[in-house]
């Protein structure tokens, strides 16, 4: 990053936010910050190189410039897992789009570019929101401890441990029903002992709010366009646009210019193209995510937990996403290809001519040799 350019465009704060986020995250679908180098002109963040480029370029190389539904399910599941994690850290991403989803050497994704992200103020006092479980489990940590019972014990519990932060964290109670594997009482039908509650871990920064006008025009949520203020629900709106674009090769509300695009986002009803034919589950998921009222949007209250239960993800093993076979694995790259990549990696910033808080809508210069 050019330090003078950041100063001239008043972007130092956003660069600082991105660095703080990269220093905080530790997740297989997010960048790992290996080091920082500060010079007189340049500020450098050292992260992993992704030889697969980004999903925008990869989509352009698919038949009819769109992914198969199976490939969409794979990529979206990993994006949902990444968003769930950063929401647990009280971070709203706000800039999901195919250009910001890179493909690692093993074919799995890396969600990048956090300069538009909304990060909570750690100095603001906010009480924790944890509903304790009155039922104790023999030999297991109590509900008031810092441990979560792993999903292999109670299948509906998210496979994430508690992280420091101020998001609303609670364990939702449901009546126990049969599940796969053996239950806590050793029964083969997966049933729980009488009186033991099925637990679900929920972490969503519902109290985080902003009035900023940030994002990419075609992906902006209606509440951002209308200036009503927004929170974490905008990430689930952008997820709906993201899924739509991967499936159909276009975004649903794009107009002939940015002004018309914004008008369409606020007023136009969602319509699905006749071609290609996609499953009713996929259309239902997109419809639920693209609810114009953020309070009625899928994921608005319980976050990723509600999205992961949707029928579109039937068959997805959320605990073993890293073990799933990717739809595409990039070929080994040479030093020449790596050099040609230029700024196409995680540290890529918007061009100097972009609006201050708007992402670059153009396709990044990812070398075609990647594919």
Coordinates of C-alpha atoms in Angstrom, one line a residue:
X1 CA 0.0 0.0 0.0
X2 CA 1.3 3.4 -1.0
X3 CA 1.4 5.5 2.2
X4 CA 1.1 8.8 0.4
X5 CA -1.9 7.6 -1.5
X6 CA -3.5 6.5 1.7
X7 CA -2.9 9.9 3.3
X8 CA -4.1 11.8 0.3
X9 CA -7.4 9.8 0.2
X10 CA -7.9 9.7 4.0
X11 CA -7.7 5.9 3.9
X12 CA -5.2 5.5 6.7
X13 CA -8.0 4.5 9.1
X14 CA -9.3 1.8 6.8
X15 CA -5.8 0.4 6.3
X16 CA -5.3 0.3 10.0
X17 CA -8.7 -1.5 10.4
X18 CA -7.7 -4.1 7.9
X19 CA -4.4 -4.7 9.6
X20 CA -6.1 -5.1 13.0
X21 CA -8.5 -7.6 11.5
X22 CA -5.8 -9.6 9.9
X23 CA -3.9 -9.7 13.1
X24 CA -7.0 -11.0 15.0
X25 CA -8.4 -13.7 12.7
X26 CA -7.3 -17.3 12.7
X27 CA -9.5 -19.3 10.3
X28 CA -8.9 -21.7 7.4
X29 CA -10.9 -19.5 5.0
X30 CA -9.4 -16.2 6.0
X31 CA -5.9 -14.7 5.3
X32 CA -3.1 -15.3 7.8
X33 CA -0.9 -12.3 8.4
X34 CA 2.7 -13.5 8.3
X35 CA 4.3 -10.2 8.8
X36 CA 4.3 -6.4 8.4
X37 CA 6.9 -4.2 6.7
X38 CA 6.8 -0.4 7.1
X39 CA 8.9 1.8 4.8
X40 CA 9.1 5.5 4.0
X41 CA 6.7 5.0 1.0
X42 CA 5.2 1.5 1.3
X43 CA 3.2 -0.3 4.0
X44 CA 3.2 -4.0 3.4
X45 CA 1.1 -6.8 4.8
X46 CA 2.5 -10.3 4.1
X47 CA -0.2 -12.9 3.5
X48 CA -0.5 -16.1 1.5
X49 CA -0.4 -16.1 -2.3
X50 CA -3.5 -17.6 -3.9
X51 CA -2.6 -19.1 -7.3
X52 CA -6.2 -19.8 -8.2
X53 CA -7.0 -16.1 -8.6
X54 CA -10.5 -14.9 -7.6
X55 CA -14.0 -16.3 -8.3
X56 CA -14.9 -13.4 -10.6
X57 CA -12.2 -14.4 -13.1
X58 CA -12.8 -18.1 -12.5
X59 CA -16.5 -17.6 -13.3
X60 CA -15.6 -15.9 -16.6
X61 CA -13.9 -19.1 -17.6
X62 CA -16.8 -21.4 -16.9
X63 CA -19.2 -22.6 -19.5
X64 CA -21.7 -19.8 -20.1
X65 CA -19.8 -17.8 -17.5
X66 CA -21.5 -19.4 -14.5
X67 CA -20.8 -22.1 -12.0
X68 CA -22.7 -25.4 -11.6
X69 CA -25.0 -25.5 -8.6
X70 CA -22.7 -28.0 -6.9
X71 CA -19.7 -25.7 -7.2
X72 CA -21.8 -22.8 -5.9
X73 CA -22.8 -24.8 -2.9
X74 CA -19.1 -25.6 -2.2
X75 CA -17.9 -22.0 -2.4
X76 CA -20.9 -20.5 -0.6
X77 CA -20.6 -22.9 2.3
X78 CA -17.0 -21.9 2.9
X79 CA -17.9 -18.2 2.6
X80 CA -20.7 -18.7 5.2
X81 CA -18.3 -20.3 7.6
X82 CA -15.9 -17.4 7.1
X83 CA -18.6 -14.8 7.7
X84 CA -19.9 -16.7 10.8
X85 CA -16.4 -16.6 12.3
X86 CA -15.8 -12.8 11.7
X87 CA -19.3 -12.1 13.0
X88 CA -18.2 -13.9 16.2
X89 CA -15.4 -11.4 16.4
X90 CA -17.9 -8.5 16.2
X91 CA -16.9 -7.6 12.6
X92 CA -19.3 -6.9 9.8
X93 CA -17.5 -7.6 6.4
X94 CA -19.6 -5.3 4.1
X95 CA -17.8 -6.1 0.8
X96 CA -18.6 -9.6 -0.2
X97 CA -18.3 -10.1 -4.0
X98 CA -16.6 -12.7 -6.2
X99 CA -13.5 -10.4 -6.7
X100 CA -12.8 -10.7 -2.9
X101 CA -13.0 -14.5 -2.8
X102 CA -9.7 -16.0 -3.7
X103 CA -8.9 -19.6 -4.5
X104 CA -6.0 -21.2 -2.6
X105 CA -3.6 -23.7 -4.0
X106 CA -5.7 -26.6 -2.6
X107 CA -8.9 -25.2 -4.2
X108 CA -10.5 -23.9 -1.0
X109 CA -11.3 -20.2 -0.6
X110 CA -9.8 -17.2 1.1
X111 CA -12.1 -14.2 1.9
X112 CA -10.0 -11.0 1.5
X113 CA -10.0 -7.2 1.6
X114 CA -11.2 -6.0 5.0
X115 CA -10.7 -2.3 4.5
X116 CA -14.4 -1.6 4.3
X117 CA -15.2 -3.8 7.3
X118 CA -17.0 -2.4 10.4
X119 CA -15.2 -3.3 13.6
X120 CA -16.7 -2.9 17.1
X121 CA -15.2 -0.4 19.5
X122 CA -13.6 -2.7 22.2
X123 CA -13.8 0.2 24.7
X124 CA -17.6 0.4 24.6
X125 CA -19.1 -1.5 27.5
X126 CA -21.6 -4.1 26.4
X127 CA -22.9 -6.9 28.6
X128 CA -22.5 -10.5 27.4
X129 CA -25.6 -12.3 26.2
X130 CA -25.3 -15.9 27.2
X131 CA -28.2 -18.1 28.2
X132 CA -26.9 -20.7 30.5
X133 CA -28.0 -24.3 30.4
X134 CA -29.3 -25.6 33.7
X135 CA -28.8 -29.2 32.7
X136 CA -25.3 -30.4 33.5
X137 CA -23.5 -33.0 31.4
X138 CA -21.4 -35.5 33.3
X139 CA -17.8 -35.1 32.6
X140 CA -18.3 -32.1 30.3
X141 CA -17.7 -28.4 30.8
X142 CA -20.7 -26.6 32.2
X143 CA -22.6 -24.0 30.0
X144 CA -21.0 -21.2 31.9
X145 CA -17.5 -22.3 31.0
X146 CA -15.6 -21.1 28.0
X147 CA -16.0 -24.4 26.1
X148 CA -18.6 -25.5 23.6
X149 CA -19.6 -29.1 23.4
X150 CA -18.3 -30.3 20.1
X151 CA -20.7 -31.2 17.3
X152 CA -19.7 -34.9 17.5
X153 CA -21.4 -34.9 21.0
X154 CA -24.3 -32.6 20.3
X155 CA -24.7 -32.4 16.5
X156 CA -26.3 -29.0 16.2
X157 CA -23.6 -27.1 18.1
X158 CA -21.4 -25.0 15.9
X159 CA -17.8 -26.3 15.7
X160 CA -16.3 -23.1 16.9
X161 CA -15.0 -22.3 20.4
X162 CA -15.9 -19.0 22.1
X163 CA -13.9 -16.1 21.0
X164 CA -13.3 -12.8 22.9
X165 CA -15.7 -10.2 21.7
X166 CA -19.0 -8.4 22.4
X167 CA -21.4 -10.0 19.9
X168 CA -24.6 -11.5 21.2
X169 CA -23.8 -15.1 22.1
X170 CA -26.5 -17.4 23.3
X171 CA -27.4 -21.0 23.4
X172 CA -30.8 -21.6 21.9
X173 CA -32.8 -24.4 23.4
X174 CA -34.8 -26.9 21.3
X175 CA -36.5 -30.2 22.1
X176 CA -34.1 -33.0 21.5
X177 CA -34.8 -35.1 18.4
X178 CA -33.0 -38.1 17.0
X179 CA -29.8 -37.5 15.0
X180 CA -27.1 -39.4 13.3
X181 CA -24.6 -41.4 15.3
X182 CA -24.8 -42.4 18.9
X183 CA -26.5 -40.2 21.4
X184 CA -25.1 -39.0 24.7
X185 CA -26.6 -42.0 26.4
X186 CA -25.0 -44.4 24.1
X187 CA -28.1 -45.2 22.1
X188 CA -27.7 -46.0 18.5
X189 CA -30.7 -43.8 17.4
X190 CA -28.8 -40.6 18.3
X191 CA -31.4 -39.6 20.9
X192 CA -30.4 -37.6 23.9
X193 CA -31.0 -38.6 27.5
X194 CA -34.3 -37.5 29.0
X195 CA -34.2 -33.8 30.0
X196 CA -31.0 -33.0 28.1
X197 CA -31.4 -30.1 25.7
X198 CA -30.1 -29.9 22.2
X199 CA -27.9 -26.8 22.1
X200 CA -27.2 -24.4 19.2
X201 CA -24.4 -21.9 19.3
X202 CA -25.3 -18.5 17.9
X203 CA -23.0 -15.5 17.5
X204 CA -24.2 -12.4 15.6
X205 CA -23.1 -8.8 16.3
X206 CA -26.7 -7.6 16.3
X207 CA -25.8 -4.4 18.2
X208 CA -23.2 -3.1 15.7
X209 CA -24.6 -0.3 13.6
X210 CA -23.3 2.2 11.1
X211 CA -24.6 5.0 8.9
X212 CA -21.7 4.7 6.3
X213 CA -22.4 4.4 2.6
X214 CA -19.9 1.7 1.7
X215 CA -19.7 -1.3 -0.5
X216 CA -20.0 -2.2 -4.2
X217 CA -23.0 -0.7 -6.0
X218 CA -24.6 -3.9 -7.3
X219 CA -24.1 -5.5 -3.9
X220 CA -25.4 -2.7 -1.6
X221 CA -28.2 -3.6 0.8
X222 CA -31.4 -1.5 0.6
X223 CA -30.8 -0.1 4.1
X224 CA -27.4 1.2 3.0
X225 CA -28.9 2.8 -0.1
X226 CA -31.7 4.5 1.9
X227 CA -29.4 5.7 4.6
X228 CA -31.3 4.1 7.4
X229 CA -28.2 2.7 9.0
X230 CA -27.1 -0.9 8.9
X231 CA -25.7 -3.8 10.8
X232 CA -24.5 -7.4 10.3
X233 CA -27.6 -8.2 8.2
X234 CA -26.0 -6.5 5.2
X235 CA -23.5 -9.4 5.0
X236 CA -26.4 -11.8 4.4
X237 CA -27.9 -9.5 1.7
X238 CA -24.6 -9.5 -0.1
X239 CA -24.4 -13.3 0.3
X240 CA -27.7 -13.5 -1.6
X241 CA -26.4 -11.3 -4.4
X242 CA -23.2 -13.4 -4.4
X243 CA -25.1 -16.7 -4.8
X244 CA -27.3 -15.2 -7.6
X245 CA -24.2 -14.0 -9.5
X246 CA -22.4 -17.4 -9.2
X247 CA -25.5 -19.2 -10.4
X248 CA -26.7 -16.9 -13.2
X249 CA -23.6 -14.9 -14.2
X250 CA -25.2 -11.6 -13.5
X251 CA -26.4 -9.6 -10.4
X252 CA -30.2 -9.3 -9.9
X253 CA -30.5 -5.5 -9.7
X254 CA -28.0 -4.1 -12.1
X255 CA -29.2 -1.1 -14.1
X256 CA -27.7 0.8 -17.0
X257 CA -25.8 3.1 -14.6
X258 CA -25.1 3.2 -10.8
X259 CA -28.1 5.4 -10.1
X260 CA -30.5 3.0 -11.7
X261 CA -28.8 0.1 -9.9
X262 CA -29.4 1.8 -6.6
X263 CA -33.1 2.5 -7.5
X264 CA -33.6 -1.1 -8.5
X265 CA -32.1 -2.4 -5.2
X266 CA -34.7 -0.3 -3.2
X267 CA -37.8 -0.7 -5.4
X268 CA -37.6 -3.5 -7.9
X269 CA -38.8 -7.0 -7.0
X270 CA -36.4 -10.0 -7.2
X271 CA -36.8 -11.9 -10.5
X272 CA -35.0 -15.1 -11.6
X273 CA -33.9 -15.7 -15.1
X274 CA -35.4 -18.7 -16.9
X275 CA -32.0 -20.0 -17.9
X276 CA -30.3 -21.8 -16.4
X277 CA -32.7 -23.9 -14.5
X278 CA -31.7 -24.0 -10.8
X279 CA -33.2 -25.9 -7.9
X280 CA -36.1 -24.5 -5.9
X281 CA -33.9 -24.7 -2.8
X282 CA -31.4 -22.4 -4.4
X283 CA -34.0 -19.9 -5.4
X284 CA -35.6 -20.1 -2.0
X285 CA -32.3 -19.4 -0.3
X286 CA -31.6 -16.4 -2.5
X287 CA -35.1 -15.0 -1.9
X288 CA -34.8 -15.4 1.9
X289 CA -31.4 -13.6 1.8
X290 CA -32.6 -10.8 -0.4
X291 CA -35.5 -9.7 1.8
X292 CA -35.5 -5.9 1.5
X293 CA -36.5 -5.6 5.2
X294 CA -33.3 -6.4 7.1
X295 CA -35.4 -7.6 10.1
X296 CA -37.0 -10.3 7.9
X297 CA -33.8 -11.4 6.2
X298 CA -32.6 -14.9 6.7
X299 CA -29.8 -14.7 9.2
X300 CA -30.8 -11.4 10.7
X301 CA -31.4 -12.7 14.2
X302 CA -29.4 -15.9 14.6
X303 CA -26.9 -15.4 11.9
X304 CA -25.2 -18.2 10.0
X305 CA -27.0 -20.8 12.2
X306 CA -30.2 -20.2 10.3
X307 CA -28.5 -20.1 6.9
X308 CA -26.7 -23.4 7.5
X309 CA -30.0 -25.2 8.2
X310 CA -31.4 -24.2 4.8
X311 CA -32.2 -27.2 2.5
X312 CA -29.8 -25.8 -0.1
X313 CA -27.0 -27.0 2.1
X314 CA -28.4 -30.5 2.6
X315 CA -25.5 -32.9 2.6
X316 CA -22.9 -30.3 3.6
X317 CA -20.8 -31.5 6.5
X318 CA -20.0 -28.1 8.1
X319 CA -17.5 -29.6 10.5
X320 CA -15.4 -31.1 7.7
X321 CA -15.6 -28.4 5.0
X322 CA -11.8 -28.5 4.7
X323 CA -12.0 -32.2 3.8
X324 CA -14.5 -31.6 0.9
X325 CA -13.2 -32.0 -2.6
X326 CA -13.1 -28.6 -4.4
X327 CA -14.7 -28.2 -7.8
X328 CA -11.4 -26.7 -9.1
X329 CA -7.8 -27.0 -8.0
X330 CA -5.4 -24.6 -9.7
X331 CA -2.3 -26.1 -11.4
X332 CA 1.1 -25.5 -9.9
X333 CA 2.3 -22.1 -10.7
X334 CA 5.8 -21.0 -11.7
X335 CA 7.8 -18.0 -10.4
X336 CA 7.0 -16.2 -13.6
X337 CA 3.3 -16.5 -13.1
X338 CA 3.6 -15.5 -9.5
X339 CA 5.6 -12.4 -10.5
X340 CA 3.0 -11.5 -13.2
X341 CA 0.2 -11.6 -10.6
X342 CA 1.3 -8.1 -9.4
X343 CA -1.3 -6.8 -6.9
X344 CA -3.9 -9.5 -7.5
X345 CA -3.4 -11.0 -4.1
X346 CA -5.1 -10.3 -0.7
X347 CA -3.5 -6.9 -0.3
X348 CA -5.0 -5.4 -3.5
X349 CA -6.5 -2.0 -3.0
X350 CA -8.9 0.0 -5.0
X351 CA -7.7 2.3 -7.7
X352 CA -7.0 6.0 -6.8
X353 CA -10.0 7.1 -9.0
X354 CA -12.6 5.1 -7.0
X355 CA -15.0 6.8 -4.6
X356 CA -13.6 6.9 -1.1
X357 CA -15.9 4.3 0.4
X358 CA -16.8 2.3 -2.7
X359 CA -15.1 -0.8 -3.9
X360 CA -13.6 -1.2 -7.3
X361 CA -16.2 -2.8 -9.6
X362 CA -13.7 -3.7 -12.3
X363 CA -12.1 -7.1 -12.8
X364 CA -8.7 -7.5 -11.1
X365 CA -5.8 -8.3 -13.3
X366 CA -5.5 -12.0 -12.6
X367 CA -3.2 -13.7 -15.1
X368 CA -5.0 -16.2 -17.3
X369 CA -2.1 -18.6 -16.8
X370 CA -3.6 -19.4 -13.4
X371 CA -6.2 -21.5 -15.2

